Structures are given as structure tokens and as C-alpha cells.
mmCIF file of C-alpha atoms and ligand atoms in Angstrom:
data_model
loop_
_atom_site.group_PDB
_atom_site.id
_atom_site.type_symbol
_atom_site.label_atom_id
_atom_site.label_comp_id
_atom_site.label_asym_id
_atom_site.label_seq_id
_atom_site.Cartn_x
_atom_site.Cartn_y
_atom_site.Cartn_z
ATOM 1 C CA UNK A 1 -0.131 -0.206 0.011
ATOM 2 C CA UNK A 2 1.147 3.377 -0.555
ATOM 3 C CA UNK A 3 2.931 5.661 2.162
ATOM 4 C CA UNK A 4 0.069 7.437 4.011
ATOM 5 C CA UNK A 5 1.480 9.091 7.140
ATOM 6 C CA UNK A 6 1.275 12.647 7.165
ATOM 7 C CA UNK A 7 4.007 14.618 9.751
ATOM 8 C CA UNK A 8 2.807 17.818 10.911
ATOM 9 C CA UNK A 9 5.055 20.542 11.707
ATOM 10 C CA UNK A 10 5.312 21.299 15.571
ATOM 11 C CA UNK A 11 5.321 25.167 16.229
ATOM 12 C CA UNK A 12 7.129 24.476 19.383
ATOM 13 C CA UNK A 13 8.812 26.982 21.886
ATOM 14 C CA UNK A 14 9.763 26.939 25.414
ATOM 15 C CA UNK A 15 5.887 27.076 26.422
ATOM 16 C CA UNK A 16 5.308 23.811 24.726
ATOM 17 C CA UNK A 17 3.898 22.606 21.238
ATOM 18 C CA UNK A 18 1.217 23.485 18.703
ATOM 19 C CA UNK A 19 0.218 21.990 15.470
ATOM 20 C CA UNK A 20 -2.071 23.965 12.913
ATOM 21 C CA UNK A 21 -4.239 21.654 10.386
ATOM 22 C CA UNK A 22 -5.370 23.515 7.162
ATOM 23 C CA UNK A 23 -7.440 22.491 4.351
ATOM 24 C CA UNK A 24 -5.740 21.771 1.369
ATOM 25 C CA UNK A 25 -2.324 22.662 2.805
ATOM 26 C CA UNK A 26 -1.251 19.981 5.283
ATOM 27 C CA UNK A 27 -4.704 18.316 5.044
ATOM 28 C CA UNK A 28 -5.041 17.290 1.275
ATOM 29 C CA UNK A 29 -8.809 18.193 1.158
ATOM 30 C CA UNK A 30 -11.622 20.621 2.311
ATOM 31 C CA UNK A 31 -12.394 19.600 5.946
ATOM 32 C CA UNK A 32 -16.051 19.648 6.359
ATOM 33 C CA UNK A 33 -16.305 17.391 9.500
ATOM 34 C CA UNK A 34 -14.307 16.822 12.447
ATOM 35 C CA UNK A 35 -15.283 14.134 15.057
ATOM 36 C CA UNK A 36 -13.199 12.609 17.931
ATOM 37 C CA UNK A 37 -12.927 9.165 19.734
ATOM 38 C CA UNK A 38 -12.185 8.737 23.374
ATOM 39 C CA UNK A 39 -12.961 6.665 26.596
ATOM 40 C CA UNK A 40 -13.005 3.604 24.354
ATOM 41 C CA UNK A 41 -13.274 0.530 26.407
ATOM 42 C CA UNK A 42 -10.433 -2.117 26.596
ATOM 43 C CA UNK A 43 -10.319 -4.860 23.928
ATOM 44 C CA UNK A 44 -12.907 -2.984 21.664
ATOM 45 C CA UNK A 45 -12.199 -2.852 17.811
ATOM 46 C CA UNK A 46 -13.954 0.189 16.134
ATOM 47 C CA UNK A 47 -14.250 1.007 12.428
ATOM 48 C CA UNK A 48 -14.592 -2.177 10.239
ATOM 49 C CA UNK A 49 -15.815 -0.398 7.539
ATOM 50 C CA UNK A 50 -14.842 1.516 4.303
ATOM 51 C CA UNK A 51 -16.072 4.482 2.712
ATOM 52 C CA UNK A 52 -17.017 4.965 -1.171
ATOM 53 C CA UNK A 53 -16.592 8.653 -1.415
ATOM 54 C CA UNK A 54 -14.882 10.134 1.713
ATOM 55 C CA UNK A 55 -11.194 11.111 2.495
ATOM 56 C CA UNK A 56 -10.050 11.268 6.319
ATOM 57 C CA UNK A 57 -7.027 12.083 8.228
ATOM 58 C CA UNK A 58 -6.749 10.159 11.555
ATOM 59 C CA UNK A 59 -4.703 11.778 14.300
ATOM 60 C CA UNK A 60 -4.008 10.193 17.658
ATOM 61 C CA UNK A 61 -4.065 13.362 19.970
ATOM 62 C CA UNK A 62 -3.425 11.361 23.227
ATOM 63 C CA UNK A 63 -2.282 7.569 23.956
ATOM 64 C CA UNK A 64 -2.062 5.173 21.182
ATOM 65 C CA UNK A 65 -4.014 2.927 18.923
ATOM 66 C CA UNK A 66 -3.277 0.323 16.189
ATOM 67 C CA UNK A 67 -4.914 0.867 12.677
ATOM 68 C CA UNK A 68 -5.257 -1.740 10.100
ATOM 69 C CA UNK A 69 -5.976 -0.495 6.583
ATOM 70 C CA UNK A 70 -6.732 -2.719 3.638
ATOM 71 C CA UNK A 71 -7.231 -1.793 0.164
ATOM 72 C CA UNK A 72 -8.544 -5.095 -0.895
ATOM 73 C CA UNK A 73 -5.346 -6.461 -2.131
ATOM 74 C CA UNK A 74 -2.663 -5.596 0.752
ATOM 75 C CA UNK A 75 -2.936 -4.468 4.109
ATOM 76 C CA UNK A 76 -0.974 -2.574 6.812
ATOM 77 C CA UNK A 77 -0.872 -2.058 10.246
ATOM 78 C CA UNK A 78 0.235 1.388 11.697
ATOM 79 C CA UNK A 79 0.492 2.412 15.533
ATOM 80 C CA UNK A 80 -0.406 5.974 15.948
ATOM 81 C CA UNK A 81 0.924 7.449 19.042
ATOM 82 C CA UNK A 82 2.050 11.091 18.254
ATOM 83 C CA UNK A 83 -0.077 14.178 18.005
ATOM 84 C CA UNK A 84 2.041 15.565 15.177
ATOM 85 C CA UNK A 85 1.242 12.634 12.900
ATOM 86 C CA UNK A 86 -1.881 11.613 10.842
ATOM 87 C CA UNK A 87 -2.950 8.808 8.662
ATOM 88 C CA UNK A 88 -4.583 9.786 5.342
ATOM 89 C CA UNK A 89 -7.356 7.501 4.460
ATOM 90 C CA UNK A 90 -8.972 7.720 0.723
ATOM 91 C CA UNK A 91 -11.979 6.055 -0.308
ATOM 92 C CA UNK A 92 -12.262 2.173 -0.570
ATOM 93 C CA UNK A 93 -9.930 1.599 2.267
ATOM 94 C CA UNK A 94 -11.249 -0.846 4.908
ATOM 95 C CA UNK A 95 -10.306 0.221 8.352
ATOM 96 C CA UNK A 96 -10.042 -1.451 11.928
ATOM 97 C CA UNK A 97 -9.025 0.442 15.121
ATOM 98 C CA UNK A 98 -7.824 -1.832 18.021
ATOM 99 C CA UNK A 99 -5.600 -1.698 21.262
ATOM 100 C CA UNK A 100 -6.799 1.675 22.276
ATOM 101 C CA UNK A 101 -4.835 2.874 25.219
ATOM 102 C CA UNK A 102 -7.206 3.861 28.094
ATOM 103 C CA UNK A 103 -6.170 7.617 27.481
ATOM 104 C CA UNK A 104 -6.632 7.269 23.656
ATOM 105 C CA UNK A 105 -8.162 10.366 21.842
ATOM 106 C CA UNK A 106 -8.393 10.089 18.207
ATOM 107 C CA UNK A 107 -9.464 12.993 16.164
ATOM 108 C CA UNK A 108 -10.658 12.619 12.633
ATOM 109 C CA UNK A 109 -10.767 15.167 10.037
ATOM 110 C CA UNK A 110 -13.357 14.243 7.269
ATOM 111 C CA UNK A 111 -13.904 15.467 3.439
ATOM 112 C CA UNK A 112 -17.785 15.307 3.935
ATOM 113 C CA UNK A 113 -20.566 15.291 6.123
ATOM 114 C CA UNK A 114 -22.042 12.075 7.861
ATOM 115 C CA UNK A 115 -23.741 10.110 5.509
ATOM 116 C CA UNK A 116 -24.631 6.285 6.504
ATOM 117 C CA UNK A 117 -25.251 5.479 2.753
ATOM 118 C CA UNK A 118 -21.403 6.100 2.148
ATOM 119 C CA UNK A 119 -20.477 3.201 4.486
ATOM 120 C CA UNK A 120 -19.632 -0.220 3.280
ATOM 121 C CA UNK A 121 -20.042 -2.071 6.429
ATOM 122 C CA UNK A 122 -19.634 -5.723 5.237
ATOM 123 C CA UNK A 123 -16.120 -7.021 4.346
ATOM 124 C CA UNK A 124 -17.381 -8.974 1.346
ATOM 125 C CA UNK A 125 -19.260 -6.291 -0.013
ATOM 126 C CA UNK A 126 -16.195 -4.183 0.381
ATOM 127 C CA UNK A 127 -14.219 -6.743 -1.576
ATOM 128 C CA UNK A 128 -16.686 -6.838 -4.343
ATOM 129 C CA UNK A 129 -17.049 -3.098 -4.707
ATOM 130 C CA UNK A 130 -13.312 -2.483 -4.701
ATOM 131 C CA UNK A 131 -12.386 -5.014 -7.223
ATOM 132 C CA UNK A 132 -15.239 -3.551 -9.565
ATOM 133 C CA UNK A 133 -13.798 0.036 -8.987
ATOM 134 C CA UNK A 134 -10.033 -1.408 -9.603
ATOM 135 C CA UNK A 135 -11.443 -3.011 -12.711
ATOM 136 C CA UNK A 136 -12.957 0.011 -14.004
ATOM 137 C CA UNK A 137 -9.977 2.072 -13.166
ATOM 138 C CA UNK A 138 -7.627 -0.302 -15.134
ATOM 139 C CA UNK A 139 -9.944 -0.124 -18.116
ATOM 140 C CA UNK A 140 -9.974 3.688 -17.923
ATOM 141 C CA UNK A 141 -6.261 3.793 -17.957
ATOM 142 C CA UNK A 142 -5.884 1.236 -20.714
ATOM 143 C CA UNK A 143 -8.362 3.411 -23.044
ATOM 144 C CA UNK A 144 -6.672 6.503 -22.269
HETATM 145 P P1 TYD B 201 -19.438 4.399 13.795
HETATM 146 O O1 TYD B 201 -19.154 4.811 12.353
HETATM 147 O O2 TYD B 201 -19.947 3.074 14.100
HETATM 148 O O3 TYD B 201 -18.033 4.678 14.348
HETATM 149 P P2 TYD B 201 -16.573 3.764 14.033
HETATM 150 O O4 TYD B 201 -16.529 3.495 12.726
HETATM 151 O O5 TYD B 201 -15.585 4.870 14.623
HETATM 152 O O6 TYD B 201 -16.655 2.550 14.965
HETATM 153 O O7 TYD B 201 -20.370 5.542 14.588
HETATM 154 C C1 TYD B 201 -20.721 5.444 15.796
HETATM 155 C C2 TYD B 201 -21.851 6.103 15.966
HETATM 156 O O8 TYD B 201 -21.772 7.677 15.854
HETATM 157 C C3 TYD B 201 -23.042 5.893 15.067
HETATM 158 O O9 TYD B 201 -24.319 5.829 15.700
HETATM 159 C C4 TYD B 201 -23.165 6.865 13.741
HETATM 160 C C5 TYD B 201 -22.693 8.168 14.799
HETATM 161 N N1 TYD B 201 -21.954 9.080 14.202
HETATM 162 C C6 TYD B 201 -22.340 10.459 13.827
HETATM 163 O O10 TYD B 201 -23.375 10.612 14.233
HETATM 164 N N2 TYD B 201 -21.521 11.281 13.126
HETATM 165 C C7 TYD B 201 -20.057 10.960 12.429
HETATM 166 O O11 TYD B 201 -19.594 11.886 12.117
HETATM 167 C C8 TYD B 201 -19.796 9.571 12.737
HETATM 168 C C9 TYD B 201 -18.528 9.381 12.249
HETATM 169 C C10 TYD B 201 -20.476 8.866 13.642
#
């Protein structure tokens, strides 16, 4: 899978640290929604879905979490534990979050409003849809 970790510049001084996030600058889309996940119970797994038309950046502001990303052909696991590091997740990527530390706070920036119809919540449906999309992209490239 392609490199998808974004490292944010820390505007640090002797008072501490500050990170600024800006649409279409260090965040590669227009930010329309921000949500955050905290107080996650031990041994819980979240996510387990993909989106059809949504870009997101996940940032672990506090604590740590394990993120599994799967594009239908390959998967990778990333530990997020730095408030100046984010993962960019484009559409048609299956994601699972687990191993939340008790103090974990994840902030998610999203390119669109919440829309349940944009979710693919069944893994077999995801594989079917992602294969169709990849096949379509290959055909478009061959025809270009
Ligand atoms: P869900 O997508 O299941 O969370 P996760 O993928 O992190 O496991 O969302 C949990 C609940 O929150 C669900 O009832 C939908 C609601 N929700 C919103 O209302 N707005 C949002 O932006 C998100 C992401 C979820």
C-alpha cells in the first residue's frame, strides 16, 4: 500500500507545542467535518468499514491505537501515538482500530458530512466493490 502517514510541523517553543491543520495545505482536502473518539473500552475494535466517497485524516492526539488498513489486495498495520502524525485514508480502504490505550483520543478530519449511505460495513461487499472499482480504473487507463 502507498505511504499514507502525514507528519505535521510542530510550532514548538519554550511554552510547549502547537500543531495547525489547514484545508488543502497539510490536510489534502476541504475539511467539512471533525469528530473524535475517546473513552474507548479495553479490547474494543472500532471502524470495520470502508467509505465509497470520503477522505479522512486520523490523528491520535493522546495515548496510542493500532490501525489496520486494507485496500482489498494488501493490508498494513500502523501504530499511531504522536499528536503530530496523521494517517490519510482515501475512499475504498477498509479500516479497523484496536488496542486503544485507556487515555487514547483520536481526532478525525473528514472531507464530507456524515452519511450512512456512504459506508460499506460488510467486508465481502467491500471486496466486491473495490474489485469492480479497480477493474474500472484499469480499463480507463488502458483506454486513455
Ligand atoms: P461508527 O461509524 O460506527 O463509528 P466507528 O466507525 O468509529 O466504529 O459511528 C458510531 C455512531 O456515531 C453511529 O451511531 C453513527 C454516529 N456518527 C455520527 O453521528 N456522526 C459521525 O460523523 C460519525 C463518524 C458517527
